[in-house]
Coordinates of C-alpha atoms and ligand atoms in Angstrom, one line a residue:
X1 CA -8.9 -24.1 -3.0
X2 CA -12.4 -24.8 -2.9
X3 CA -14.2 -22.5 -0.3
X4 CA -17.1 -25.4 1.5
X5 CA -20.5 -23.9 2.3
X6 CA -20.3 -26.2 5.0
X7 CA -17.4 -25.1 7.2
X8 CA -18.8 -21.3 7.0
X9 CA -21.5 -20.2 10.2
X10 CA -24.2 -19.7 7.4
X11 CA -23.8 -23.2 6.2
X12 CA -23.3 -24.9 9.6
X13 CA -26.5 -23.2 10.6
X14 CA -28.1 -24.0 7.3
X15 CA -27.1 -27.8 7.4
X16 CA -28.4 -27.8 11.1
X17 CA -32.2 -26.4 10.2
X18 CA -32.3 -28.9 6.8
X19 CA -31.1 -32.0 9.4
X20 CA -33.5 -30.9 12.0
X21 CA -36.5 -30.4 9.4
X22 CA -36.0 -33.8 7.9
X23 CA -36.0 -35.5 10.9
X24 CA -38.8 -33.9 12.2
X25 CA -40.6 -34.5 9.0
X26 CA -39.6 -38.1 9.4
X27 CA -41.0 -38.7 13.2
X28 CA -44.2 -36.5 12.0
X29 CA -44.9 -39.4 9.1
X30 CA -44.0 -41.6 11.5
X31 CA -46.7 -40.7 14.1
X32 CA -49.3 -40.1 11.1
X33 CA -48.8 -43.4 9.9
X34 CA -48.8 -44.9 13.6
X35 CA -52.3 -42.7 14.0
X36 CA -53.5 -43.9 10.7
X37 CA -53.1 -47.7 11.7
X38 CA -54.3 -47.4 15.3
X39 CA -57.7 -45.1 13.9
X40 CA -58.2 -48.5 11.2
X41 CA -58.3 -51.0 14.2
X42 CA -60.8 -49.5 16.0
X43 CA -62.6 -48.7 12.9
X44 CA -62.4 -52.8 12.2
X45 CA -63.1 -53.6 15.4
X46 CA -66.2 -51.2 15.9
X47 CA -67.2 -52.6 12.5
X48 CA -66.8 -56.0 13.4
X49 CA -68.8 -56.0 17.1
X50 CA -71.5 -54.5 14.8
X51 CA -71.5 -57.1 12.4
X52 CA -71.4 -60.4 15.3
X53 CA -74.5 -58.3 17.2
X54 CA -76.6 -57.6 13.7
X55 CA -75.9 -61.3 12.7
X56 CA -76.3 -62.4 16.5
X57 CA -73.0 -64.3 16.8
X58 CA -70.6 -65.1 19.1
X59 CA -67.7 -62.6 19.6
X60 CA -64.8 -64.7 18.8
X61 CA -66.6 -65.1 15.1
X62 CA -64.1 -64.0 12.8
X63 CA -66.5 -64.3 9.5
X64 CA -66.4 -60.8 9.5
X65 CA -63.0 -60.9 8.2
X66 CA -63.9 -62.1 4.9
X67 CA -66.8 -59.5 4.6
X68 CA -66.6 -56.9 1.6
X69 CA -66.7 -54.2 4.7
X70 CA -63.7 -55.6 5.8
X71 CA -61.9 -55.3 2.7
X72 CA -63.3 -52.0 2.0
X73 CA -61.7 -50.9 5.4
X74 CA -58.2 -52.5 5.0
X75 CA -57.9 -51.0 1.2
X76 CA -58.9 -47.5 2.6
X77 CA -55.9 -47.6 5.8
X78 CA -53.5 -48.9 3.0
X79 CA -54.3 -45.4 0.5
X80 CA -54.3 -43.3 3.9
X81 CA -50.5 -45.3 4.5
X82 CA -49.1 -44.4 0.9
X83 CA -51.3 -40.8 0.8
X84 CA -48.5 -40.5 3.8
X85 CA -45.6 -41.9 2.4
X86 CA -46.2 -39.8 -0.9
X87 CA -46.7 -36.5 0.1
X88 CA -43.5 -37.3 2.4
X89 CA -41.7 -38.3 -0.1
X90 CA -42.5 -35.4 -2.6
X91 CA -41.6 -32.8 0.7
X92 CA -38.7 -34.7 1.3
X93 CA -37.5 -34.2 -2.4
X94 CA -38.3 -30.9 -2.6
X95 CA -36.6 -30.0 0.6
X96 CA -33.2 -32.0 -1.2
X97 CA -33.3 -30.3 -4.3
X98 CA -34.1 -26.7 -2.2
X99 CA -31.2 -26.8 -0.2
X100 CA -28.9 -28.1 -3.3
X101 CA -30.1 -25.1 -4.8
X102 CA -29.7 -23.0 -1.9
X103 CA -26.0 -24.5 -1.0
X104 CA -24.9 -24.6 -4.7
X105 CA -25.6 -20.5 -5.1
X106 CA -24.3 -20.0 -2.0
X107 CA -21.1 -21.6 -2.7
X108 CA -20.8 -19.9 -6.6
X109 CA -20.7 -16.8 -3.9
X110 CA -18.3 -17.9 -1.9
X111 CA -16.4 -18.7 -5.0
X112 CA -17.1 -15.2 -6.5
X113 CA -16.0 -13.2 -3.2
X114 CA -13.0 -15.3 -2.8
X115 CA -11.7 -14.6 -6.6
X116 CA -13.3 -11.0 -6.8
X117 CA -10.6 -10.6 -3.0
X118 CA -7.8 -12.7 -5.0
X119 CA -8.3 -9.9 -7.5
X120 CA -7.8 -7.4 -5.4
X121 CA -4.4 -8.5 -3.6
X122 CA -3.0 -8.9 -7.1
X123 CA -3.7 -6.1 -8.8
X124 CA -2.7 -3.6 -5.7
X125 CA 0.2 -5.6 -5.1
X126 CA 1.0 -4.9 -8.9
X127 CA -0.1 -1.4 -8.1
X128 CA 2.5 -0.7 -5.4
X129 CA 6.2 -1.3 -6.8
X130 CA 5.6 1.2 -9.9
X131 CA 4.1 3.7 -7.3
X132 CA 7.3 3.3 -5.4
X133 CA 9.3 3.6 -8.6
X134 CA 7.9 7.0 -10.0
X135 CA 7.7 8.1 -5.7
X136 CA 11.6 7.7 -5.7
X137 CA 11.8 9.2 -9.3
X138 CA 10.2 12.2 -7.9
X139 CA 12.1 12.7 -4.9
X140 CA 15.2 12.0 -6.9
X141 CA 14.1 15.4 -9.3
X142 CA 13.0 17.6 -6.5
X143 CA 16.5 16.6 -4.2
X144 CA 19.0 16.6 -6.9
X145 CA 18.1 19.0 -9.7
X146 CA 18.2 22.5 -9.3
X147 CA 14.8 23.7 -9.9
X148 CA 12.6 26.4 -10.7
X149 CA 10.2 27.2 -7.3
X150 CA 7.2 26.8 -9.9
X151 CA 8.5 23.5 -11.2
X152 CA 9.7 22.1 -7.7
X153 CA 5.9 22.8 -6.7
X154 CA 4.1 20.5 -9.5
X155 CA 6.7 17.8 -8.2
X156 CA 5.8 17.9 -4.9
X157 CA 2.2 18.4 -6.1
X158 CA 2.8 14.9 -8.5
X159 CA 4.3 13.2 -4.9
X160 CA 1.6 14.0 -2.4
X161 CA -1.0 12.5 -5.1
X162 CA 1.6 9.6 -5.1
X163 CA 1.3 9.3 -1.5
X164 CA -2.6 9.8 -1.7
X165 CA -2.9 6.8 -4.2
X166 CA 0.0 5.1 -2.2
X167 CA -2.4 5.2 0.6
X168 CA -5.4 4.1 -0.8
X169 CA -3.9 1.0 -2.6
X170 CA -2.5 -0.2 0.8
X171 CA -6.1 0.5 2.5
X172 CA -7.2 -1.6 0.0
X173 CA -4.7 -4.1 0.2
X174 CA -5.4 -4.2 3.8
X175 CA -8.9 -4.8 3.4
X176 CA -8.6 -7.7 1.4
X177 CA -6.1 -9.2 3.7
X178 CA -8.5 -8.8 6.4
X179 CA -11.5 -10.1 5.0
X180 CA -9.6 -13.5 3.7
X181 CA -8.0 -13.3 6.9
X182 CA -4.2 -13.3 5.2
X183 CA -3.0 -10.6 7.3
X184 CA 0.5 -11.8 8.5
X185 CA -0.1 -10.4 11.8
X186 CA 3.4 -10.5 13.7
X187 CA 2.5 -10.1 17.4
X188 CA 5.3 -7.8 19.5
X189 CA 5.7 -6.4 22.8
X190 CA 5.4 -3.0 22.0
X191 CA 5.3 0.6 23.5
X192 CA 2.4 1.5 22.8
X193 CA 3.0 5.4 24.5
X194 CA 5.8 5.4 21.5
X195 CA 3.9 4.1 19.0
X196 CA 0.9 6.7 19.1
X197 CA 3.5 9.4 19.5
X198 CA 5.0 8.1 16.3
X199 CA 1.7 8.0 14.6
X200 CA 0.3 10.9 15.9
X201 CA 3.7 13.2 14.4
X202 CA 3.0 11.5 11.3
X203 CA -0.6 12.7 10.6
X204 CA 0.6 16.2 12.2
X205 CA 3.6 16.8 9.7
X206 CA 1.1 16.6 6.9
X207 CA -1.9 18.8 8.3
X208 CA 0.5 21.2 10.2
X209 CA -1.2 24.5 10.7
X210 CA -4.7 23.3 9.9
X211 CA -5.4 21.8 13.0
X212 CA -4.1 21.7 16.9
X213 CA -2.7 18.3 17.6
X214 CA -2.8 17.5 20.9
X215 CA -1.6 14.7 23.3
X216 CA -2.5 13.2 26.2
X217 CA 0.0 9.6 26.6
X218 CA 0.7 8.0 29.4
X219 CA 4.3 7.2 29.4
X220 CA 5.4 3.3 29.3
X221 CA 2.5 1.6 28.0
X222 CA 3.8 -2.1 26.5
X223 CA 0.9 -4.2 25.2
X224 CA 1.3 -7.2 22.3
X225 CA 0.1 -5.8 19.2
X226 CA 1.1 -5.8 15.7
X227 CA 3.4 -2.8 14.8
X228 CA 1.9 -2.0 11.3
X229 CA -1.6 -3.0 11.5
X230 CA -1.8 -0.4 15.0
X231 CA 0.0 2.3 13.0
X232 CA -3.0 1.9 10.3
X233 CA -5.7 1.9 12.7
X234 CA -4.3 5.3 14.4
X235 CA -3.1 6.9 11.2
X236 CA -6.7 6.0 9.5
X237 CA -8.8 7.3 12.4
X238 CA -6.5 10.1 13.2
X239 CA -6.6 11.2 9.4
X240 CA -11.2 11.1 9.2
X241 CA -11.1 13.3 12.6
X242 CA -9.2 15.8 10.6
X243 CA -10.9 15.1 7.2
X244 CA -14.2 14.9 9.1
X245 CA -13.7 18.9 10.9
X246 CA -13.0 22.3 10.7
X247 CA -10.0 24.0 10.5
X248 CA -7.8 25.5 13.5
X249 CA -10.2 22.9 15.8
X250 CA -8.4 20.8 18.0
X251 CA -7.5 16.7 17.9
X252 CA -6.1 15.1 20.5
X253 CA -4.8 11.7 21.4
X254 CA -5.1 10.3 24.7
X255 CA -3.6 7.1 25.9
X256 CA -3.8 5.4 29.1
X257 CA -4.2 2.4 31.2
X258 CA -7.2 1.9 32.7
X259 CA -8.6 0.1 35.9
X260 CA -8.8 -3.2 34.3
X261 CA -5.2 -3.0 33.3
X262 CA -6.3 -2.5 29.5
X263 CA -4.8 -0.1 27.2
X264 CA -7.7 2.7 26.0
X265 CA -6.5 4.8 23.6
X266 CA -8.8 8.0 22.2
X267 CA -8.8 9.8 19.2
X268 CA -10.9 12.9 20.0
X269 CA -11.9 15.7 17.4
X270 CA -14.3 18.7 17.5
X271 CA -16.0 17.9 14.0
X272 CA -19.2 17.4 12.9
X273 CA -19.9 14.0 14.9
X274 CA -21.6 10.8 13.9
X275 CA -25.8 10.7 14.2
X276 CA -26.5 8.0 16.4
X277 CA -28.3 6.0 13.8
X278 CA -25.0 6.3 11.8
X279 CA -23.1 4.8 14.6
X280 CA -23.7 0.9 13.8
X281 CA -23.3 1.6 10.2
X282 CA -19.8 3.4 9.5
X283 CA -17.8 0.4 10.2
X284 CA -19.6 -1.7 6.7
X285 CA -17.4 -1.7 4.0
X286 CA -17.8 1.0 1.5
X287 CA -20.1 2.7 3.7
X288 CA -20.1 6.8 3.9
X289 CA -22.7 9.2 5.8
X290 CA -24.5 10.2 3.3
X291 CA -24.7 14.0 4.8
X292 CA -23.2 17.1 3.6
X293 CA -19.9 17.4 5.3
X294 CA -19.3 13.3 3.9
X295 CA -19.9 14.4 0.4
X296 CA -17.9 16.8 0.2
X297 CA -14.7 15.2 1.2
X298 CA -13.0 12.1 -0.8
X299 CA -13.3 9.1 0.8
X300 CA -14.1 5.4 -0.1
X301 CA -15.4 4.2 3.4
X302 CA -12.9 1.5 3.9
X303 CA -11.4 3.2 6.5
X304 CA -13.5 2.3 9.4
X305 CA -14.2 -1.0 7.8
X306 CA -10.0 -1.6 8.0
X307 CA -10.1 -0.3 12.0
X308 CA -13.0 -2.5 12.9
X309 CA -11.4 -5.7 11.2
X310 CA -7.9 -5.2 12.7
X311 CA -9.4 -4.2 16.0
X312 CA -11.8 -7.6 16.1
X313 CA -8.4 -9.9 14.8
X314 CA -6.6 -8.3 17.9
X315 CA -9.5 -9.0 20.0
X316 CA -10.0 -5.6 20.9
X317 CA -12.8 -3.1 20.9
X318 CA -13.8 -0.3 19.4
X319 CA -16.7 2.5 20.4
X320 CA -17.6 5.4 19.3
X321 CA -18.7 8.4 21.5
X322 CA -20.5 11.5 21.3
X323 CA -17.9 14.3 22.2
X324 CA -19.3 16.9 24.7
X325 CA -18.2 19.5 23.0
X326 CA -19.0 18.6 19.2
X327 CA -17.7 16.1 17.3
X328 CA -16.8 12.6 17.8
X329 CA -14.2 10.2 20.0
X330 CA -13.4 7.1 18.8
X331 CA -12.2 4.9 21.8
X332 CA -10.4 1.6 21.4
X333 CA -9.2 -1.1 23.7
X334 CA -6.4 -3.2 23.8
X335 CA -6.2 -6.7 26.1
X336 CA -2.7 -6.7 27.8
X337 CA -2.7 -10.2 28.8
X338 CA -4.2 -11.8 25.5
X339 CA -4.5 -15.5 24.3
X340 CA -5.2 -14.2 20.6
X341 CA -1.9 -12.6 20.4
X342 CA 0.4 -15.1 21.9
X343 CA -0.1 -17.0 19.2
Ligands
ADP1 P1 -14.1 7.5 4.3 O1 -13.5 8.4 5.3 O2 -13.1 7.1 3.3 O3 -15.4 7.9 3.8 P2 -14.3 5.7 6.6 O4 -14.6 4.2 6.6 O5 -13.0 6.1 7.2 O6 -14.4 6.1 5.1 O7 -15.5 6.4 7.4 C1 -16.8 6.1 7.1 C2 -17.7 7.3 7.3 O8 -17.8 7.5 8.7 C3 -17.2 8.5 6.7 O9 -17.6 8.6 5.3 C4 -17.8 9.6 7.5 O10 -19.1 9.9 7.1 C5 -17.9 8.9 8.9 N1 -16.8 9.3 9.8 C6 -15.6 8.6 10.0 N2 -14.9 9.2 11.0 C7 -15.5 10.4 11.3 C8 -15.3 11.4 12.3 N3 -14.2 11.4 13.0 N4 -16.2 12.4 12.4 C9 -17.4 12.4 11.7 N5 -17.7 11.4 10.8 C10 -16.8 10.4 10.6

């Protein structure tokens, strides 16, 4: 499938200022000529109630008319006319073959995001079933076999980096799906209170110990959402404010219903924050602070990316506040009553 310039905002917008541009060019050349031709008859007729006094003759004399002056005059408004027409023409060409140009590299683009995303979806999906293979080799050795403590160690060593590259070929996965907008979004009636429960034991039973998970949920929260695409959003932010702070500081997840009838849910931490300038920056694609604490954690920045794009399909919101006491708190909204997800 061809990807057309056209149909994109860019190119609407594009198509818009070239169509305006011409026809304003037109009505100007237009005008000029109309100028041109109304400056030439006054010129003639100035010329020509010169000549009738000078030769003292009536008026209505049109001898003039065959006068070299006359001539002279006509030939003169005729080169002003095609001076016009010309430079027109040459602008108008130029402006054709500058927006070709500008269309047909804006299009190889196009082209080159959509195969360099095509890419991407194949080679992770090709990526995940021999992950899941060796994942269920290895938990088949460490349940079954007998081991050594040492040995049953480097196993479940070999399956959290399983998990780990698990993870990141589904973020990345996701982020494709997103951005070619292929996500199969299946919209449910969920509980949300159960949902963020669910999520929040998740990211505790791997960070257990290094951080107090606490939670704040309002019981009975239903809203239409997607089941997996929320789960990412919470798992992702819940797993930066633990990457993203110390240890034995707290995290907590609050969820409620607010005035409006919304769903807010918070994902608080007592980290190292986001600098305001930062804050418009983080949700880019492959964008990481470039400060101290960011470099020295692993990361790829698609994270925030992911939540943003899921967030904006659900046509919900995402902000990001200071925390009082240090650190950050990433608050999102959900719509209960929304058209996007009745679809
Ligand atoms: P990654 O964590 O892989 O770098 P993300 O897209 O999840 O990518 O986050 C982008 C950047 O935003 C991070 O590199 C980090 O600098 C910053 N960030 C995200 N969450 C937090 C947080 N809770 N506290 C402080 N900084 C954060």
């Amino acid at each position: 499938m061809q990807l057309d310039f056209f149909k994109t905002k860019t190119g609407l917008i594009f198509l818009l200022v070239v169509v305006y541009v011409f026809a304003a060019y037109i009505w100007w050349t237009l005008l000029l000529n109309g100028k041109t031709s109304e400056e030439y008859r006054l010129k003639i007729e100035l010329a020509h109630n010169n000549y009738v006094q000078e030769n003292n003759l009536p008026p209505e004399d049109l001898s003039f008319f065959k006068t070299a002056l006359y001539h002279q005059l006509k030939k003169e408004e005729t080169r002003q006319h095609w001076m016009i027409y010309g430079e027109a023409s040459v602008f108008i060409l130029l402006l054709l073959v500058g927006s070709w140009q500008i269309k047909s590299s804006f299009q190889k683009e196009l082209e080159l995001a959509r195969q360099k995303n095509n890419f991407l979806l194949s080679i992770t999906h090709e990526l995940k079933s021999p992950l899941a293979s060796i994942k269920l080799s290895l938990e088949t050795l460490v349940k079954r076999l007998s081991l050594e403590e040492k040995f049953k160690r480097i196993l479940n060593n070999s399956l959290q980096d399983v998990d780990r590259l698990n993870k990141l070929v589904g973020n990345i996965l996701l982020a494709a799906r997103m951005e070619n907008n292929s996500y199969p979004f299946q919209w449910e009636e969920l509980n949300l209170s159960e949902l963020a429960e669910d999520a929040m034991a998740m990211v505790e039973e791997r960070f257990e110990g290094k951080r107090n998970f606490l939670t704040e949920i309002e019981s009975g929260v239903y809203c239409k959402t997607d089941r997996m695409a929320l789960n990412a959003v919470l798992v992702n932010l819940l797993e930066n404010a633990v990457k993203y702070s110390e240890e034995q500081t707290d995290i907590k997840l609050k969820l409620y219903e607010n005035s409006r009838k919304n769903v807010n849910i918070e994902i608080i931490d007592q980290g190292f924050g986001i600098p305001v300038e930062e804050k418009k920056n983080i949700f880019q694609k492959f964008y990481r602070i470039g400060n101290e604490e960011t470099r020295n954690t692993s990361g790829t920045g698609l994270g925030l990316y992911i939540v943003h794009s899921i967030m904006q399909q659900m046509n919900g919101n995402i902000e990001i506040m200071d925390n009082k006491g240090g650190g950050s708190i990433f608050r999102l909204t959900l719509h209960q009553s929304n058209d996007k997800q009745n679809v």
